[in-house]
PDB file of C-alpha atoms and ligand atoms in Angstrom:
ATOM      1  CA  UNK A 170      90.379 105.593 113.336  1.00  0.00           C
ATOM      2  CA  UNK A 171      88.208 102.690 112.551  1.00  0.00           C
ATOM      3  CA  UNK A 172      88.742 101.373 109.046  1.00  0.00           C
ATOM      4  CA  UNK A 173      92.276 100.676 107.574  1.00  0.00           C
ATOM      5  CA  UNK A 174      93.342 102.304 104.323  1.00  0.00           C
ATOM      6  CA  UNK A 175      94.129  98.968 101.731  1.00  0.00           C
ATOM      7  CA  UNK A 176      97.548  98.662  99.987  1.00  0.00           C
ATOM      8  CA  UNK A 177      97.761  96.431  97.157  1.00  0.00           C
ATOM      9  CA  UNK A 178     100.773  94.663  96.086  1.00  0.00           C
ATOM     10  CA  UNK A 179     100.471  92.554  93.249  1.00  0.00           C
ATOM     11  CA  UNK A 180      96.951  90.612  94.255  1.00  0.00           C
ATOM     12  CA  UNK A 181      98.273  90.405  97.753  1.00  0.00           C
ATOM     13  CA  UNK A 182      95.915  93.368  99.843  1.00  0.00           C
ATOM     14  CA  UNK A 183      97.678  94.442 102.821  1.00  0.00           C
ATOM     15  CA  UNK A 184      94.475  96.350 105.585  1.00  0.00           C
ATOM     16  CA  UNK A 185      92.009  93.389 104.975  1.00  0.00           C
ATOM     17  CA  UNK A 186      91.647  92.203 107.749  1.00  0.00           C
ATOM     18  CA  UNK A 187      93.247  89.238 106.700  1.00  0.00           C
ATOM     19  CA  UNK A 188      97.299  88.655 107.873  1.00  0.00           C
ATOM     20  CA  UNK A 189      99.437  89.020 104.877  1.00  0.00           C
ATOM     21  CA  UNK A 190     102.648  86.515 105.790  1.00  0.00           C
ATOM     22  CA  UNK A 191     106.249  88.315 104.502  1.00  0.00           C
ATOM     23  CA  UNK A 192     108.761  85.551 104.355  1.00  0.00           C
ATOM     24  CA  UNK A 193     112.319  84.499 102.852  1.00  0.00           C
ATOM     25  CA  UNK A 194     115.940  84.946 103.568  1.00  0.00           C
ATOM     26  CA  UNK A 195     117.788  88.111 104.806  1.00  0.00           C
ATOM     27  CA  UNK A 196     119.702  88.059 101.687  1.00  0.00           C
ATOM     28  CA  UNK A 197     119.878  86.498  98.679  1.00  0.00           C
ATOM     29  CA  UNK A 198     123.420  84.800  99.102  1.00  0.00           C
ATOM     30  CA  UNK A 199     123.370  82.716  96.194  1.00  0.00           C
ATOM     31  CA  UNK A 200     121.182  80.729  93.626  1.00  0.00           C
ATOM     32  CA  UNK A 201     120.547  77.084  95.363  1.00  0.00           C
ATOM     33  CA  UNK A 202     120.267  79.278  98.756  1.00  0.00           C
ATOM     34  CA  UNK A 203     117.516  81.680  97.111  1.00  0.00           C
ATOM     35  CA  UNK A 204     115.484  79.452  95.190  1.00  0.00           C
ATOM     36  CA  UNK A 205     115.506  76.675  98.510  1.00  0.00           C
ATOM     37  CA  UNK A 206     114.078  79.395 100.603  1.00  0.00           C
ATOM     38  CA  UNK A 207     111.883  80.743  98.583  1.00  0.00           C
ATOM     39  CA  UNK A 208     110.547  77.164  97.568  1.00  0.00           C
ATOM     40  CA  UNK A 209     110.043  76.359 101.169  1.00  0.00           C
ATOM     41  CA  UNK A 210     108.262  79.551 102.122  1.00  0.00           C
ATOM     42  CA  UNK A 211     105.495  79.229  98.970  1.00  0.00           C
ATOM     43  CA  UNK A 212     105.125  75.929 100.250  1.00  0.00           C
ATOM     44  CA  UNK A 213     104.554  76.926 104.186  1.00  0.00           C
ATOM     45  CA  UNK A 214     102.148  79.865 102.701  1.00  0.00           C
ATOM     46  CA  UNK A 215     104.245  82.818 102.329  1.00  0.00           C
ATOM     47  CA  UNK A 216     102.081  85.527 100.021  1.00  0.00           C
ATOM     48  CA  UNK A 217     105.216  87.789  99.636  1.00  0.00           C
ATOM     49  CA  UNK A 218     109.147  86.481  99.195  1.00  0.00           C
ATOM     50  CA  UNK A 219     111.453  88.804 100.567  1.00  0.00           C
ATOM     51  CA  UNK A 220     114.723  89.407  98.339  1.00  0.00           C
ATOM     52  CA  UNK A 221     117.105  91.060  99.655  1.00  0.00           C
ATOM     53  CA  UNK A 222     119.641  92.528  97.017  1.00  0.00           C
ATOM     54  CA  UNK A 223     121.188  95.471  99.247  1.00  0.00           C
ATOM     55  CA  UNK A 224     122.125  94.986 103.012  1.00  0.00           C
ATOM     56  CA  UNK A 225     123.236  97.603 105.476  1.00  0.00           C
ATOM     57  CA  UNK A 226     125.632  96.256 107.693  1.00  0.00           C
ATOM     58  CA  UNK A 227     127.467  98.204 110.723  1.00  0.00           C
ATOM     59  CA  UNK A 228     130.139  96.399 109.876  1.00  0.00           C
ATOM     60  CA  UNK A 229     131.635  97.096 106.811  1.00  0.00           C
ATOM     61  CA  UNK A 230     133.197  93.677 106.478  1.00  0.00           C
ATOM     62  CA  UNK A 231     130.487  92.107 106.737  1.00  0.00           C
ATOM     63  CA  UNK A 232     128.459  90.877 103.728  1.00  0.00           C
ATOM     64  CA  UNK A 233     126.556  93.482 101.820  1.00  0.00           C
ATOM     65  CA  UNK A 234     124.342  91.626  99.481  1.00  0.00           C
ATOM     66  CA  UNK A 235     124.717  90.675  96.120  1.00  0.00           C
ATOM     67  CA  UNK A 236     123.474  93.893  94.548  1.00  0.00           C
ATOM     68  CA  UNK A 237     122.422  94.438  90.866  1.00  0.00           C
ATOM     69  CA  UNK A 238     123.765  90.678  90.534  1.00  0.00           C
ATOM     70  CA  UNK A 239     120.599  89.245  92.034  1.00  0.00           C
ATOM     71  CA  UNK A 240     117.777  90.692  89.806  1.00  0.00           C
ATOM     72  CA  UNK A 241     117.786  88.158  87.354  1.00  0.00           C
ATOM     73  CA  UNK A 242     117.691  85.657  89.720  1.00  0.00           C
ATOM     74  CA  UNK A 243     115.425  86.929  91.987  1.00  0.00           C
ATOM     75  CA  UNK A 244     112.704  87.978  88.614  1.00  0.00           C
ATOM     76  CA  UNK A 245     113.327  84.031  88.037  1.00  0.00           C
ATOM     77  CA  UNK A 246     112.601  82.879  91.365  1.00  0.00           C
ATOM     78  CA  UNK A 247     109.643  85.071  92.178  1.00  0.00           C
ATOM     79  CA  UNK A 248     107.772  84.097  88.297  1.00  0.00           C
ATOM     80  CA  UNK A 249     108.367  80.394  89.210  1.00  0.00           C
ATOM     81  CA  UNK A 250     107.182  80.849  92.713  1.00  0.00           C
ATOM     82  CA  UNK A 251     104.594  83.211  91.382  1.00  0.00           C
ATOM     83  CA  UNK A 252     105.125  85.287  94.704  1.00  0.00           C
ATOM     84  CA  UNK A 253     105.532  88.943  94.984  1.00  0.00           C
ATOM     85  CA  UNK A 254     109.289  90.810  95.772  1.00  0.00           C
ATOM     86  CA  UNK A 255     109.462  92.734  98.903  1.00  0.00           C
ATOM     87  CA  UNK A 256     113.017  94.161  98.288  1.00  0.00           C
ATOM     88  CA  UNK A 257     115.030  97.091 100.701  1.00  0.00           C
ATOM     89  CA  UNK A 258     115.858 100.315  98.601  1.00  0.00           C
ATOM     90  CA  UNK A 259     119.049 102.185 100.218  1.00  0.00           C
ATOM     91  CA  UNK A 260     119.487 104.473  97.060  1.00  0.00           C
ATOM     92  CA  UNK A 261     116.997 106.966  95.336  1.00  0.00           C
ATOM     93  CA  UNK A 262     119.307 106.628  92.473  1.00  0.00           C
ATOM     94  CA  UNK A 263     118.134 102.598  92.227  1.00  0.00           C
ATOM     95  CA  UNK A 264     114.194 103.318  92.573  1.00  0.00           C
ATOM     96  CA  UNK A 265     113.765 103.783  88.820  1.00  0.00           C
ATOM     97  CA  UNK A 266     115.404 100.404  88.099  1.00  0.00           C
ATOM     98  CA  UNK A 267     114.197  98.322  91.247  1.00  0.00           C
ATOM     99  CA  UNK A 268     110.707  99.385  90.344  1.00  0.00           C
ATOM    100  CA  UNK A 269     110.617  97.020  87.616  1.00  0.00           C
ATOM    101  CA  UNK A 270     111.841  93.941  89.930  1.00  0.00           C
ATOM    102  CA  UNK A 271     110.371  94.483  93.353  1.00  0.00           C
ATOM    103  CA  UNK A 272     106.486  94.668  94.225  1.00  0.00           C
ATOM    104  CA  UNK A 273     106.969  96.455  97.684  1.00  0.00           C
ATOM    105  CA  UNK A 274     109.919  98.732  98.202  1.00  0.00           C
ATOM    106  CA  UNK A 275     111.018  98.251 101.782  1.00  0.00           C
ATOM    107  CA  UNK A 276     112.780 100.949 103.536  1.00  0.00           C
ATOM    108  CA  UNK A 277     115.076  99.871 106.163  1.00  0.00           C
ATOM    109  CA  UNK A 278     115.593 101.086 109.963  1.00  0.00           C
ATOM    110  CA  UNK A 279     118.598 102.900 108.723  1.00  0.00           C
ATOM    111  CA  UNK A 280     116.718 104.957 106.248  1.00  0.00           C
ATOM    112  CA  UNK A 281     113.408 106.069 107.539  1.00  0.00           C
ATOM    113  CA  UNK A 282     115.224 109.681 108.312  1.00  0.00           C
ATOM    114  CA  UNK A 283     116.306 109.568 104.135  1.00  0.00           C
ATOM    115  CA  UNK A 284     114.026 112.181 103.281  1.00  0.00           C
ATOM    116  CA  UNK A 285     115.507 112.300  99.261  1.00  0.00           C
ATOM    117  CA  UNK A 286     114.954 108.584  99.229  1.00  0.00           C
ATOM    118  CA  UNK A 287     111.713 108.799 100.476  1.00  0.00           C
ATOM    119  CA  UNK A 288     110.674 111.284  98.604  1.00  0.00           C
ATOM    120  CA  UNK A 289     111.979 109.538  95.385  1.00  0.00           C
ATOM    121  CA  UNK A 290     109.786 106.310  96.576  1.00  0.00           C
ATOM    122  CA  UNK A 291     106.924 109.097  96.912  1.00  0.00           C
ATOM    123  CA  UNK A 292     107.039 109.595  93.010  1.00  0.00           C
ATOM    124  CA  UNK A 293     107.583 106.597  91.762  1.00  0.00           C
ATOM    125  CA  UNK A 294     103.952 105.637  93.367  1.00  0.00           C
ATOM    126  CA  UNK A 295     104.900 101.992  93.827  1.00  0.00           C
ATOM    127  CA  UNK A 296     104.018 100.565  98.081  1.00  0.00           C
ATOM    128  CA  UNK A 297     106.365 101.413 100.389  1.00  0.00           C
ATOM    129  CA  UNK A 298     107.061  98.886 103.869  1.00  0.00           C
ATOM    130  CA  UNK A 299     108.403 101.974 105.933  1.00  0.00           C
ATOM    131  CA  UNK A 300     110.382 100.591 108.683  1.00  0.00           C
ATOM    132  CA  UNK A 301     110.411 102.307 112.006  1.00  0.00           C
ATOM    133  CA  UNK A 302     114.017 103.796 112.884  1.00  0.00           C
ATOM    134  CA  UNK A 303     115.185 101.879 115.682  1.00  0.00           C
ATOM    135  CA  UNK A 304     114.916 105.494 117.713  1.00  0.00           C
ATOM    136  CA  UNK A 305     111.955 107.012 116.076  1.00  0.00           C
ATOM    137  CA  UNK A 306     109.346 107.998 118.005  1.00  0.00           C
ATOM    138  CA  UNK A 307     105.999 107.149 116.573  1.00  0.00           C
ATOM    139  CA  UNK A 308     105.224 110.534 115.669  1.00  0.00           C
ATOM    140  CA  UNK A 309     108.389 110.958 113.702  1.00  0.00           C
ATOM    141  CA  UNK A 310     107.834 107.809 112.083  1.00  0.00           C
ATOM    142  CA  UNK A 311     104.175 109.318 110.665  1.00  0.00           C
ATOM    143  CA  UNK A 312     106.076 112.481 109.117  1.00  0.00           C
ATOM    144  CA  UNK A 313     108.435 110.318 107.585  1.00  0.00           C
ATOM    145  CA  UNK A 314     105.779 108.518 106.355  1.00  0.00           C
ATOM    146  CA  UNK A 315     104.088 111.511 105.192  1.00  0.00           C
ATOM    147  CA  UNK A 316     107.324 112.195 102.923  1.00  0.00           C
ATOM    148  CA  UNK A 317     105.863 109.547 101.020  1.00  0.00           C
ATOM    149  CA  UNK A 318     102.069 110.427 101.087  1.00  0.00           C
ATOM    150  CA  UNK A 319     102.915 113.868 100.338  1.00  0.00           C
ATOM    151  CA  UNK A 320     105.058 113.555  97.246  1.00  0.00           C
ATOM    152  CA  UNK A 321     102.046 111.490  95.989  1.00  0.00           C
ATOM    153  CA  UNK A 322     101.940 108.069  96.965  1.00  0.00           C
ATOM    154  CA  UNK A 323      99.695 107.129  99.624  1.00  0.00           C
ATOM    155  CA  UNK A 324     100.635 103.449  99.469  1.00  0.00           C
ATOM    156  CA  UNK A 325     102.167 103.547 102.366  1.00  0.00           C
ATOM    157  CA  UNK A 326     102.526 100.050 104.872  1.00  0.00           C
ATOM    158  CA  UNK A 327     104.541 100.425 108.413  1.00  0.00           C
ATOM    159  CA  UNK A 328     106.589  97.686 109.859  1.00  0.00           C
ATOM    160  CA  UNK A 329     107.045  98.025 113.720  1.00  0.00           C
ATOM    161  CA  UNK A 330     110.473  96.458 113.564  1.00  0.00           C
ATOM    162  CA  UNK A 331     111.718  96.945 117.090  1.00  0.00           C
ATOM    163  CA  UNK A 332     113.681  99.984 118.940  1.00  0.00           C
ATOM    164  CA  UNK A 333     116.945  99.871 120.459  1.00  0.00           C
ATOM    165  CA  UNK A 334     116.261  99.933 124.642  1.00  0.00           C
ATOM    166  CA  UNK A 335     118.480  99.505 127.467  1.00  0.00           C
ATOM    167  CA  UNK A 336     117.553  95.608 127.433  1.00  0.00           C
ATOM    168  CA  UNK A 337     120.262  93.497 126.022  1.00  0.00           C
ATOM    169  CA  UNK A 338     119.293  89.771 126.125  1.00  0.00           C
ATOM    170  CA  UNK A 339     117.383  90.550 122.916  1.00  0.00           C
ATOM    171  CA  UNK A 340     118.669  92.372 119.814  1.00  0.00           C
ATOM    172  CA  UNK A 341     115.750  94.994 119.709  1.00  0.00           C
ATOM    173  CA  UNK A 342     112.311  95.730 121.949  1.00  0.00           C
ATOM    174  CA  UNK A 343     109.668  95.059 119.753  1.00  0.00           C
ATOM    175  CA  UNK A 344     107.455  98.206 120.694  1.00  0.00           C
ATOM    176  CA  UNK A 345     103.892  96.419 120.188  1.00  0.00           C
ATOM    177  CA  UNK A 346     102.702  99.465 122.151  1.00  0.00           C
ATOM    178  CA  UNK A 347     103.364 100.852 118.515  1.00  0.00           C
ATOM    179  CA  UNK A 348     100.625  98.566 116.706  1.00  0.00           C
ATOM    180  CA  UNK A 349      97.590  98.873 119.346  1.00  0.00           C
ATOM    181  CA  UNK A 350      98.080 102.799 119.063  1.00  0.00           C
ATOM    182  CA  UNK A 351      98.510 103.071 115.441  1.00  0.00           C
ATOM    183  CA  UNK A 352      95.594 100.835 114.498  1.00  0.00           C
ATOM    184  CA  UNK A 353      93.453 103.698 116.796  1.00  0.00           C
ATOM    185  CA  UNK A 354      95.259 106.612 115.712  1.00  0.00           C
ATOM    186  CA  UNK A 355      95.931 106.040 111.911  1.00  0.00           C
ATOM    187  CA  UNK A 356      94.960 103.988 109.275  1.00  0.00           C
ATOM    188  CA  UNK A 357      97.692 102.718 107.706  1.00  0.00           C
ATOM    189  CA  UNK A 358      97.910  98.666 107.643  1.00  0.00           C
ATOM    190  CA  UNK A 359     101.021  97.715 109.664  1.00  0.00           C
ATOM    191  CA  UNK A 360     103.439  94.783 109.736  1.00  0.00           C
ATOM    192  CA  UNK A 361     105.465  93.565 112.752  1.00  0.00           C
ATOM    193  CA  UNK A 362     108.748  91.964 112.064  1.00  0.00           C
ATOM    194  CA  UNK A 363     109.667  90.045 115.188  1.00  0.00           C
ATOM    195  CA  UNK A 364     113.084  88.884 113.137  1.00  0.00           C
ATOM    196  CA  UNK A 365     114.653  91.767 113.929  1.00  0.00           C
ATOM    197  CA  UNK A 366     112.807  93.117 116.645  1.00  0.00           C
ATOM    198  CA  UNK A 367     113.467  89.942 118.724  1.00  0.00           C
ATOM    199  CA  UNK A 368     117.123  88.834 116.910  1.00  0.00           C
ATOM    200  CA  UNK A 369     116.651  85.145 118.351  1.00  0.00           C
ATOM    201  CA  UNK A 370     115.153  82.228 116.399  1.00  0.00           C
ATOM    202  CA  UNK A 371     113.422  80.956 119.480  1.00  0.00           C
ATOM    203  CA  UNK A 372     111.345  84.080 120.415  1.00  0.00           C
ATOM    204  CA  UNK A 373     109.897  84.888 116.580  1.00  0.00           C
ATOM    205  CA  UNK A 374     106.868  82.546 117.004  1.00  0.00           C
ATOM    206  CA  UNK A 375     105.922  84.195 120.671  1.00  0.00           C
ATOM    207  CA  UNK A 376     105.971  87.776 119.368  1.00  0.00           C
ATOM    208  CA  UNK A 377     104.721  86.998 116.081  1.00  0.00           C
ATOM    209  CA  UNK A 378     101.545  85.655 117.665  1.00  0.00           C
ATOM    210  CA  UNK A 379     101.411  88.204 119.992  1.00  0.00           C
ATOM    211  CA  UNK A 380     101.717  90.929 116.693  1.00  0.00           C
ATOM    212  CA  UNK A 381      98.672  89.083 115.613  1.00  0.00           C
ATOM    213  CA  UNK A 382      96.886  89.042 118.116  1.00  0.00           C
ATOM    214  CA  UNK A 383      96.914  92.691 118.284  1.00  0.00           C
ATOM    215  CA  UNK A 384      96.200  93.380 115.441  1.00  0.00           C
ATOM    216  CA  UNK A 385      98.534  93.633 112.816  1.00  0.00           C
ATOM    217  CA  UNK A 386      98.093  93.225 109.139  1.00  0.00           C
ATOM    218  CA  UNK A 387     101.428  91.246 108.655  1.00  0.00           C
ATOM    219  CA  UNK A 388     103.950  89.669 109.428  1.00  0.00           C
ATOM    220  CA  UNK A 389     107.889  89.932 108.137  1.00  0.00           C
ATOM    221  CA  UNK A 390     109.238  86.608 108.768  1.00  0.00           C
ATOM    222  CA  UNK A 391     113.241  85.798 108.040  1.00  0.00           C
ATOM    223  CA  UNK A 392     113.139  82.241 106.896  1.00  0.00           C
ATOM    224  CA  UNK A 393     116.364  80.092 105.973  1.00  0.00           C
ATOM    225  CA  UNK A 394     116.691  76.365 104.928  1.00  0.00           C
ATOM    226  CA  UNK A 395     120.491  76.486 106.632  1.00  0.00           C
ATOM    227  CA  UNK A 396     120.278  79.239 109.236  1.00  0.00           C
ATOM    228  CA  UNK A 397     123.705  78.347 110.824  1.00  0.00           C
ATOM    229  CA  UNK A 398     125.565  79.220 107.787  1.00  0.00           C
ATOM    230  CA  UNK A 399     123.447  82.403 106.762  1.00  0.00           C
ATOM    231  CA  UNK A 400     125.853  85.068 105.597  1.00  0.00           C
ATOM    232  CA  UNK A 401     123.398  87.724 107.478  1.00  0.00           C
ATOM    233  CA  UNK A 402     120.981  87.174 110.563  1.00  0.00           C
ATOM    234  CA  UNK A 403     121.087  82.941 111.124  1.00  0.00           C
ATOM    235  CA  UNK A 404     120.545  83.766 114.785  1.00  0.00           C
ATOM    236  CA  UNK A 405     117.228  84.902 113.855  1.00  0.00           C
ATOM    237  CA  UNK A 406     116.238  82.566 110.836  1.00  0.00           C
ATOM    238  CA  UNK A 407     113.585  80.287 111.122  1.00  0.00           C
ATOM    239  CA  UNK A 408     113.566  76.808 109.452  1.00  0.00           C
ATOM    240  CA  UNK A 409     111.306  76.377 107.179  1.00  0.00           C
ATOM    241  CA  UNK A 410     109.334  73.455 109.507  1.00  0.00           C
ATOM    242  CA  UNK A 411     109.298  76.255 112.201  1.00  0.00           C
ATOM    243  CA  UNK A 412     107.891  78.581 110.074  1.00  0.00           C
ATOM    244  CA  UNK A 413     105.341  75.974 108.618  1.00  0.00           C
ATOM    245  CA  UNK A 414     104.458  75.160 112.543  1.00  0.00           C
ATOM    246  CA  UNK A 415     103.816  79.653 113.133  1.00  0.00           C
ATOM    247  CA  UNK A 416     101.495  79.171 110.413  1.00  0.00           C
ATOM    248  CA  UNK A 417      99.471  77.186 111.229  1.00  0.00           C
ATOM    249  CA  UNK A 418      99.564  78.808 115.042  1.00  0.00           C
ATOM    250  CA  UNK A 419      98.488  81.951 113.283  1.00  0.00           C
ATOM    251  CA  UNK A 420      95.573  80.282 111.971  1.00  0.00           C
ATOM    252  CA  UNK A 421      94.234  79.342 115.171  1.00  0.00           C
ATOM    253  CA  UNK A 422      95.155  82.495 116.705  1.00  0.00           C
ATOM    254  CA  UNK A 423      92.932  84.733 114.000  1.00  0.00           C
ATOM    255  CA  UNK A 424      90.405  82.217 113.703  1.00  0.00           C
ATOM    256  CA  UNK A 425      89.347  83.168 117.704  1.00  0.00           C
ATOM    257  CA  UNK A 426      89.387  87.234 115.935  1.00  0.00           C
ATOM    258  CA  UNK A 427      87.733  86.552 113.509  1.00  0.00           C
ATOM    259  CA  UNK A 428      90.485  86.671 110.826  1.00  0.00           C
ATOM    260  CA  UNK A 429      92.505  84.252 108.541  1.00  0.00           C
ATOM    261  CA  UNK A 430      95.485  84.208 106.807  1.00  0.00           C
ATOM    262  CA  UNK A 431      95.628  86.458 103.081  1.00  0.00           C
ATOM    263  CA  UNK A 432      93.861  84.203 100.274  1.00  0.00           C
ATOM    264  CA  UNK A 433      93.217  85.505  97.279  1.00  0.00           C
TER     265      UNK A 433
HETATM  266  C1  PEP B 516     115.843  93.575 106.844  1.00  0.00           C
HETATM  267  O1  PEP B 516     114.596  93.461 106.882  1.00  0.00           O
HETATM  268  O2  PEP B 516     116.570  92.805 106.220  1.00  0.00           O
HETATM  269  C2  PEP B 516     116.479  94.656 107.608  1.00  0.00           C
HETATM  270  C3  PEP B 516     117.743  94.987 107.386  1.00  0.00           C
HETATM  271  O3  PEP B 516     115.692  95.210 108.523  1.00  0.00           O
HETATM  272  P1  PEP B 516     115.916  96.502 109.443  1.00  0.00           P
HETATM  273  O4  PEP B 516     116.148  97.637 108.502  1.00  0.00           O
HETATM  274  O5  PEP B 516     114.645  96.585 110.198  1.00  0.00           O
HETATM  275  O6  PEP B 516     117.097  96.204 110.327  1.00  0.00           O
HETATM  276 MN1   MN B 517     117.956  90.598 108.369  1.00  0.00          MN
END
């Protein structure tokens, strides 16, 4: 497959050849946190604010998002910031509603097997960021994605996110295998998100360059202006000065491919 299929979300055009940057907080934890992070990612370059309303936690203890609570907020934050919503969906009954908040449903490791909820996202025709299951093998990661395609939407974006190995210094593998054969097998644009795949601060700018420089679309960045008291994921936060530095890596990086960062 030579050419990549192009997604739009909002003006942001994901299989340009240009590297769409996703960025923001796990979660939106509260207000001051949101806005902060948000602020500081517009300013580094971020084209698309992640909000996080809903989190899936294996712990049940542990902090599941602020829900429904956060729309208003996160509506506010993303007109002042004039940046695009990337948001994860873990309910086909929320699709109708979350449709009018968030640009770019995201479905999460946990879900790509939730063939109602895909389905659901299939109607409702808005771009999908199907994450890979942390066990899926890439083929079943296309048919999930073909739940999608097939129910009518064919807006469709893949995010390598890392699978679980026997390795344990790192929270995930992230499989870039993945990237180099689905940019010659399909064409579907594809982000890496070396967040999660890598679960340590320290290795996101290696493997995010190295997602780059392989070809990827975009990148899904977790950035936090206080990572040590993140309610989700501060192991894996960057600041927002180590973020700014990635960026401007990344623009060296595609300039020697050819490429640049998403402008509009
Ligand atoms: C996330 O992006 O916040 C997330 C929970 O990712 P994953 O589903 O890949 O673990
Ligand atoms: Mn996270």
């Amino acid at each position: 497959m030579g050419r990549t299929r192009q997604v739009a979300v909002g003006k942001v055009v994901f299989g340009s050849g240009k590297l769409v940057l996703l960025a923001g907080p796990c979660a939106i934890e509260n207000e001051a946190q949101f806005r902060s992070c948000a602020q500081a990612v517009k300013t580094a370059g971020a084209h698309i604010l992640r909000a996080g309303f809903f989190k899936l936690r294996t712990n049940p203890q542990s902090f599941q998002g602020l829900g429904s609570d956060a729309f208003r907020l996160a509506e506010q934050v993303s007109a002042e910031t004039e940046l695009p919503l990337v948001s994860e969906v873990i309910d086909p009954r929320h699709v109708e509603k979350m449709a009018q908040i968030t640009n770019l449903f995201q479905v999460g490791t946990r879900n790509m097997y939730n063939y109602p909820l895909l389905r659901e996202l299939g109607l409702s025709g808005k771009p999908v960021l199907l994450k890979r299951a942390f066990a899926a093998t890439l083929d079943e990661w296309l048919l999930a994605a073909e739940y999608i395609q097939s129910a009518g939407n064919p807006n469709v974006i893949l995010c390598e996110r890392g699978i679980r190995t026997f390795e344990n210094s790192t929270r995930n593998t992230l499989d870039l295998n993945s990237v180099a054969w689905l940019k010659a097998n399909t064409d579907y644009p594809i982000v890496v998100d070396p967040s999660h795949g890598t679960g340590r601060a320290q290795l996101v700018a290696p493997m995010a360059l190295a997602a780059a420089a392989c070809g990827a679309d975009g990148l899904m960045i977790e950035v936090h202006t206080s990572p040590t008291q993140s309610l989700s994921d501060g192991e894996q936060a960057l600041l927002p000065a180590e973020f700014t530095s990635l960026t401007q890596q990344l623009e060296r990086l595609l300039a020697s491919q050819e490429r640049s960062l998403w402008k509009i």
